[in-house]
mmCIF file of C-alpha atoms and ligand atoms in Angstrom:
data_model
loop_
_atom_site.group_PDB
_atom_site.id
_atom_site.type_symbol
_atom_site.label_atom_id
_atom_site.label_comp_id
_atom_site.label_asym_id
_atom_site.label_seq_id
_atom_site.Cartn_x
_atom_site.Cartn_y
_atom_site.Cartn_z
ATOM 1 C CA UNK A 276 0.000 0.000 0.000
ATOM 2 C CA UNK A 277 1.082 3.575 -0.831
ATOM 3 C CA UNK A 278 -0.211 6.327 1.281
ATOM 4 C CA UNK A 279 -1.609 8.544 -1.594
ATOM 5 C CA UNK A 280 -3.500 11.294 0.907
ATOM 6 C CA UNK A 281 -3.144 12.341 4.127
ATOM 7 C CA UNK A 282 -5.185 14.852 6.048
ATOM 8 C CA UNK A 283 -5.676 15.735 9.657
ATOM 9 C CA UNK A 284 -9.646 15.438 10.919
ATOM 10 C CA UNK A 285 -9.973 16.423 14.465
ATOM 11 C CA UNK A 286 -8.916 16.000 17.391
ATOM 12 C CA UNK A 287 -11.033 14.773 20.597
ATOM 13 C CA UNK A 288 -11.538 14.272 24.245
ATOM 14 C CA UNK A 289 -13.776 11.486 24.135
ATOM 15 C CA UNK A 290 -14.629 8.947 21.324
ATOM 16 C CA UNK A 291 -18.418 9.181 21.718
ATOM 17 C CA UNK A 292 -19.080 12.162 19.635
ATOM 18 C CA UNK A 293 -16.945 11.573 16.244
ATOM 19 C CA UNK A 294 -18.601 12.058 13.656
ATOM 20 C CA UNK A 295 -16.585 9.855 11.519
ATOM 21 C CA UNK A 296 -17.833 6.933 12.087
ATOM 22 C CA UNK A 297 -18.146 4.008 9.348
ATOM 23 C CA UNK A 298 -14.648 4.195 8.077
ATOM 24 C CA UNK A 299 -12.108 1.249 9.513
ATOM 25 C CA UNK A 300 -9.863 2.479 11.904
ATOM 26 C CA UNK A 301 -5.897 1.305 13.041
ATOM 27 C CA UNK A 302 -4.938 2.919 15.886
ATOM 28 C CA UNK A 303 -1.613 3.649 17.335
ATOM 29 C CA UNK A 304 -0.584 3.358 21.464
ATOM 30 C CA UNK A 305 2.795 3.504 23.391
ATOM 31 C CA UNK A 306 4.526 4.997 26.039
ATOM 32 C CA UNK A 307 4.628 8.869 25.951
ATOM 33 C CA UNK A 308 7.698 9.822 23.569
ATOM 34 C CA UNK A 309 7.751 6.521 21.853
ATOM 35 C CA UNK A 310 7.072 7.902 18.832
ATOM 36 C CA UNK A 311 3.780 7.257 17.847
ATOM 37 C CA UNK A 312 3.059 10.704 16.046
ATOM 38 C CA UNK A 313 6.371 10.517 14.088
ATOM 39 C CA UNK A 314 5.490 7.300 12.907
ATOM 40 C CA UNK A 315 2.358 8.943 11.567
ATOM 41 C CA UNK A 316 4.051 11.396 10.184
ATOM 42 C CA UNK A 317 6.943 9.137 8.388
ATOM 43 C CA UNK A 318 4.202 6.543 7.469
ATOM 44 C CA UNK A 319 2.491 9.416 5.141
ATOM 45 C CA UNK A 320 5.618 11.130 4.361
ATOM 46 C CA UNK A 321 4.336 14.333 6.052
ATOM 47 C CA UNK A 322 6.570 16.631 8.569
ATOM 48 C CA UNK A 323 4.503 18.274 10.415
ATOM 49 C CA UNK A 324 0.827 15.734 10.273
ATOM 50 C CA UNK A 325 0.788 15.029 13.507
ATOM 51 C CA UNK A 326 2.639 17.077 16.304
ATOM 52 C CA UNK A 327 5.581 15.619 17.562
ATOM 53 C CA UNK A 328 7.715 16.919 20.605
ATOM 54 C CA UNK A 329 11.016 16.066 22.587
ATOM 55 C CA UNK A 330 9.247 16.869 25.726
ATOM 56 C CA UNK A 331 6.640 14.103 26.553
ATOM 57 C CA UNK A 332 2.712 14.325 27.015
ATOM 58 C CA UNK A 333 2.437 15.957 23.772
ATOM 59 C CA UNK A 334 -0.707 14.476 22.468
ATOM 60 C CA UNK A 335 -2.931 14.511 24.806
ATOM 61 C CA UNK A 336 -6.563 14.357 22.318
ATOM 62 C CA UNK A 337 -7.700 11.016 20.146
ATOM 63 C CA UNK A 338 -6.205 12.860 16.808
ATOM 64 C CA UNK A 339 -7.668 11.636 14.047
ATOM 65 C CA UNK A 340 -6.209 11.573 10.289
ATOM 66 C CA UNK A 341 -7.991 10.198 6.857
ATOM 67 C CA UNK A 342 -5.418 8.196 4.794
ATOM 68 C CA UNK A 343 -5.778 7.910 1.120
ATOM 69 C CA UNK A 344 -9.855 8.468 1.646
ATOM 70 C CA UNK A 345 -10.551 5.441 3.181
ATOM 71 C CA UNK A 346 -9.367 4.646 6.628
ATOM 72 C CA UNK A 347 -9.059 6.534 9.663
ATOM 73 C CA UNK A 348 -5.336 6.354 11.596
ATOM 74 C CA UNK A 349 -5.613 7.152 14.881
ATOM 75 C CA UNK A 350 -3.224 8.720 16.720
ATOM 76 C CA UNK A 351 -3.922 7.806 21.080
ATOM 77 C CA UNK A 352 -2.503 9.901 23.469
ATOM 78 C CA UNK A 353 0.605 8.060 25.280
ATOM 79 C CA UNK A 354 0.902 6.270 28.428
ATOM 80 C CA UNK A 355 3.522 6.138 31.078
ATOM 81 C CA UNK A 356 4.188 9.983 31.275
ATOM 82 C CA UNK A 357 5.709 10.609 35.034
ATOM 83 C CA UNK A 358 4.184 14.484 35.260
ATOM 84 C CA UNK A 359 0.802 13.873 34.683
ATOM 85 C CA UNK A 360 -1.273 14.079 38.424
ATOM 86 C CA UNK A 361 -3.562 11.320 39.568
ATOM 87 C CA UNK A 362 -6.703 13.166 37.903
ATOM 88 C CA UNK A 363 -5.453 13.212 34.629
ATOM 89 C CA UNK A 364 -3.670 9.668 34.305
ATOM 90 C CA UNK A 365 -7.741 8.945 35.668
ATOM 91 C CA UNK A 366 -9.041 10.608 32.509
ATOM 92 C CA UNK A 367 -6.215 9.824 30.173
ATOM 93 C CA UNK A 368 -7.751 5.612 31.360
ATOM 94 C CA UNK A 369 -11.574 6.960 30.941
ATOM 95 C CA UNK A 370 -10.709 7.836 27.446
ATOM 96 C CA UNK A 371 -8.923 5.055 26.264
ATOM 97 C CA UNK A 372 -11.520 2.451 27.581
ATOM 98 C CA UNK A 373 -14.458 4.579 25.825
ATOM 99 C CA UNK A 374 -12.376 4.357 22.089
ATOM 100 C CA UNK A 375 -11.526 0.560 22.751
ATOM 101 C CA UNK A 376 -15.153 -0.047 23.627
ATOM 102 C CA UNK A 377 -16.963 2.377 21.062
ATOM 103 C CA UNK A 378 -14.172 2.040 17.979
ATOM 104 C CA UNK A 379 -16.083 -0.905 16.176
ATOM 105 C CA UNK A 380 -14.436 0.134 13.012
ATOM 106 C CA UNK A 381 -10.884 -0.866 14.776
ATOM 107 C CA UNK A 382 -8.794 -2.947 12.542
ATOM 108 C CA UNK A 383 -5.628 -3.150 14.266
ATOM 109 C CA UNK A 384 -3.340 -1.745 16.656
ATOM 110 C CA UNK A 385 -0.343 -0.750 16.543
ATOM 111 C CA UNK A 386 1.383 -0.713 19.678
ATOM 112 C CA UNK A 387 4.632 0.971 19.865
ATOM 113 C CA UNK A 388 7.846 -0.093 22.368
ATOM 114 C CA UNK A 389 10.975 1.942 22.160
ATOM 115 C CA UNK A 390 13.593 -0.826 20.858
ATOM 116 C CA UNK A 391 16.234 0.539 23.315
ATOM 117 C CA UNK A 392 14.233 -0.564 26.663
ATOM 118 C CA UNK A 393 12.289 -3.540 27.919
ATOM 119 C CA UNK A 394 8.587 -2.878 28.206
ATOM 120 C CA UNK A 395 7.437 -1.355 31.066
ATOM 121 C CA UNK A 396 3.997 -2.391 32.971
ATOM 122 C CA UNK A 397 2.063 0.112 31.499
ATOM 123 C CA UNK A 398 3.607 -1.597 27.750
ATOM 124 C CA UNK A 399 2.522 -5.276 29.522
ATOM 125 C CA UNK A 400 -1.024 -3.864 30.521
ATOM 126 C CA UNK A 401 -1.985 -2.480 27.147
ATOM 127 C CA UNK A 402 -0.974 -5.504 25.258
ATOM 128 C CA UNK A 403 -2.488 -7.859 27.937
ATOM 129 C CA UNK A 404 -5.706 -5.815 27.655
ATOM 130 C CA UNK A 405 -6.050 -5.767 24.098
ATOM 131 C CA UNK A 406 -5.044 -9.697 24.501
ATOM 132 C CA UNK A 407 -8.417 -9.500 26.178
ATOM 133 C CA UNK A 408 -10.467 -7.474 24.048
ATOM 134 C CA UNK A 409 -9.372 -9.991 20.918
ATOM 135 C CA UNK A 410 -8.346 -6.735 19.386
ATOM 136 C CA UNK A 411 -5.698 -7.491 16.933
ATOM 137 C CA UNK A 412 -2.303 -5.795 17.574
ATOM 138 C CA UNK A 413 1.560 -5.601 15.843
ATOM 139 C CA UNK A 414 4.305 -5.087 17.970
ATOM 140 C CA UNK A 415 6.165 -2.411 16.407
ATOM 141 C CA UNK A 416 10.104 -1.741 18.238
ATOM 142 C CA UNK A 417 10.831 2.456 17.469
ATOM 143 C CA UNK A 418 13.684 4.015 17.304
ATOM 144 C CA UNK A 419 15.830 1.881 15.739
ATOM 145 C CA UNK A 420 18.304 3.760 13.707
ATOM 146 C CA UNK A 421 19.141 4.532 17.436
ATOM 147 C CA UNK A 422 21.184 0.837 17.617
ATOM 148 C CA UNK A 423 22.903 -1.053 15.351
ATOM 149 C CA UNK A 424 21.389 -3.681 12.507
ATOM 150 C CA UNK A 425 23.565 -6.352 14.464
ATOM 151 C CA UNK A 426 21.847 -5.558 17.617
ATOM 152 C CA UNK A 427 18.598 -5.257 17.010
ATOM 153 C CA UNK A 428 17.339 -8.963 17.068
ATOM 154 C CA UNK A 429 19.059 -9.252 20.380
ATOM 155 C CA UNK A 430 17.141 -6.230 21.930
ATOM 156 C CA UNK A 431 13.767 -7.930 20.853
ATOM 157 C CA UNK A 432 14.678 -10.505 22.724
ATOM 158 C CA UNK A 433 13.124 -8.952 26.147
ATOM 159 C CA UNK A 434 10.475 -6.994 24.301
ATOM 160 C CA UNK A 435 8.991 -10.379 23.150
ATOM 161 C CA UNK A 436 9.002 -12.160 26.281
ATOM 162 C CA UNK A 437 7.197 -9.586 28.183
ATOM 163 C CA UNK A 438 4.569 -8.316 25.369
ATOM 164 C CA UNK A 439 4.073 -12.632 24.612
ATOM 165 C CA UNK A 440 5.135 -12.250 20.812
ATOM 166 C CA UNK A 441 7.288 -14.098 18.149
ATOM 167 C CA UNK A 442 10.173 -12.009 17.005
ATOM 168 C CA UNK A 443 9.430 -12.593 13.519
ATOM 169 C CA UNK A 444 6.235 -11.148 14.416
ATOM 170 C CA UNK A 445 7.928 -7.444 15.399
ATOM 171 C CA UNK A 446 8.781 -4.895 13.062
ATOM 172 C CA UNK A 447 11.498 -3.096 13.930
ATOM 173 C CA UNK A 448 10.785 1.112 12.770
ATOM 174 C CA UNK A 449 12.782 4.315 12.500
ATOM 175 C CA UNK A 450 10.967 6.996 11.525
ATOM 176 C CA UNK A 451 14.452 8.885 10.925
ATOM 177 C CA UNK A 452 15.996 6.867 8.543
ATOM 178 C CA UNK A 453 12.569 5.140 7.117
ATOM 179 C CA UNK A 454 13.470 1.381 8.268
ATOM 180 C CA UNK A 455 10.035 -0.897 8.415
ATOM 181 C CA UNK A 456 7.949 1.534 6.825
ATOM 182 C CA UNK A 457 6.879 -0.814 3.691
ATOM 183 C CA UNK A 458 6.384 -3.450 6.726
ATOM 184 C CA UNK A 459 4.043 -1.820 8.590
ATOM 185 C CA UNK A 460 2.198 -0.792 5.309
ATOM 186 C CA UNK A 461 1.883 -4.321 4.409
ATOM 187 C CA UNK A 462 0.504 -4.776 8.029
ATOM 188 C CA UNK A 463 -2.282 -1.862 7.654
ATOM 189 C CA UNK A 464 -3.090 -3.203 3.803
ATOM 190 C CA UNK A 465 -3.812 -6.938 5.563
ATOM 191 C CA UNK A 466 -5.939 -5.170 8.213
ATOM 192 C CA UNK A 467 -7.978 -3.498 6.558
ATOM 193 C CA UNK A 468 -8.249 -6.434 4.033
ATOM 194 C CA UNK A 469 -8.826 -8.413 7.519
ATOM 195 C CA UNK A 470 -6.324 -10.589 6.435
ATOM 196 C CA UNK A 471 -4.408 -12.496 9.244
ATOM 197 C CA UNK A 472 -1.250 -10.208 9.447
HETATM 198 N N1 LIG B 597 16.145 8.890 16.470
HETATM 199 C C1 LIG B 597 14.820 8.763 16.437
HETATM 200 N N2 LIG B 597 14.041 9.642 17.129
HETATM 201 C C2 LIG B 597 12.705 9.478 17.095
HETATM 202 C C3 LIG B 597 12.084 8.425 16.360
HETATM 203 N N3 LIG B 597 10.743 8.519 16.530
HETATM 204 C C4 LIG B 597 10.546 9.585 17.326
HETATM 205 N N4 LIG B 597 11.711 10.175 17.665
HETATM 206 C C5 LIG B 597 11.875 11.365 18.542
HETATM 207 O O1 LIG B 597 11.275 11.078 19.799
HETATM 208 C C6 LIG B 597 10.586 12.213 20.308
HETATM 209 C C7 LIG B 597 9.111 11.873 20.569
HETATM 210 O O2 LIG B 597 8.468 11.567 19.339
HETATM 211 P P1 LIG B 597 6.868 11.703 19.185
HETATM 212 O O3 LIG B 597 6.546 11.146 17.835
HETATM 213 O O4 LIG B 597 6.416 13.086 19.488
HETATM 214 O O5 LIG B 597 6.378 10.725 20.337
HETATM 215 P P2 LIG B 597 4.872 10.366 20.787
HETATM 216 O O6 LIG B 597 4.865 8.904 21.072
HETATM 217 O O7 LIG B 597 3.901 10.865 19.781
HETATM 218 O O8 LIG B 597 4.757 11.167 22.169
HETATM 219 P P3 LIG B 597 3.432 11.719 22.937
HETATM 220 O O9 LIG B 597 2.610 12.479 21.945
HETATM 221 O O10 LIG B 597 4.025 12.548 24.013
HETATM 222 O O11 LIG B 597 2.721 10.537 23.487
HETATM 223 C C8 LIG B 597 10.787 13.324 19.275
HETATM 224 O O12 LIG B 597 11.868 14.099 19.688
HETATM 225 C C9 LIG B 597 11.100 12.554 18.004
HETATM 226 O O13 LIG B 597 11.892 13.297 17.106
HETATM 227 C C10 LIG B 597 12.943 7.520 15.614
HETATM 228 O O14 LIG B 597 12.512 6.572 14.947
HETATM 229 N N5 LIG B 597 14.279 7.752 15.707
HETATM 230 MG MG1 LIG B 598 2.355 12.171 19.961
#
């Protein structure tokens, strides 16, 4: 799949109002600063689609963009952030379990894990919970131009015993130097085919 078109729709507080509805959806989680929106971004070739940031907690909305006219990516706000207080990590977990619940349209996940560290809980719980929803996910490992080729397979090692995955089944993304974007594009085309990935 080539991403032809890319434009940003809204963004949201909660799920239960977007008007969008009907379109299949593949949404993207992690860890604050993973890199979720510059995968976006590097997926569709675009700088500045979706707002990235060095600091973390930048996206804090459900930001929604409309690829090539016919799916919704969705860009989740990330988890894990050490600032947020007690009220907002509270409504950051009311608004996630509203779009898991509500997002019918939901394809597949993407859920991101920086390729550098071994998951944390918050990585664990995600994947464990969309385990439980029988949402299907693809663990994707960012960051990587960050390490060498030669050490990559070795850092998946940890990632794939705590998130219960298959090597083989991780793709392994920089959205600096471009590595695993035709991967992960195969991955969306089979989704939204609902092919097996
Ligand atoms: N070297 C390198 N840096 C990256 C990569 N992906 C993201 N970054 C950097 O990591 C930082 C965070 O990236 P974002 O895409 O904003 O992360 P996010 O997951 O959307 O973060 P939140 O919106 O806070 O949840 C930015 O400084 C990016 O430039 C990558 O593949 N390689
Ligand atoms: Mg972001």
């Amino acid at each position: 799949m080539e991403i032809k078109r890319a434009e940003f729709i809204t963004s949201m507080a909660s799920y239960g109002a977007f008007p969008g509805r009907g379109l299949d959806q593949i949404a993207v989680v992690g860890k604050s600063n993973v890199g979720k929106s510059s995968l976006i971004n590097r997926l569709c070739n675009r700088r500045g689609l979706a707002r990235t940031s060095a600091t973390p907690g930048k996206t804090r909305l459900i930001n929604v963009f409309l690829l090539n006219d016919s799916f919704h990516l969705i860009d989740l706000p990330g988890y894990g952030y050490a600032k947020v207080d007690k009220q907002e990590k509270a409504r950051w977990g009311g608004m996630m379990q509203d779009y898991f619940q509500q997002a019918g349209e939901l394809r597949r996940v993407l859920t991101l894990v920086d390729i550098r560290h071994e998951p944390t809980q918050d990585d664990i719980q995600m994947n464990s919970f969309l385990r439980q929803m029988g949402i299907p996910f693809t663990v994707i490992a960012t960051k990587a131009d960050k390490i060498s080729r030669g050490a990559r397979q070795k850092q998946l090692a940890p990632i794939c015993r705590a998130l219960l995955v298959q090597p083989w089944e991780v793709i392994c993304f920089s959205s600096e130097d471009g590595t695993g974007r035709e991967q992960v594009l195969d991955t969306l085309e089979k989704a939204l085919a609902s092919e097996p990935a």
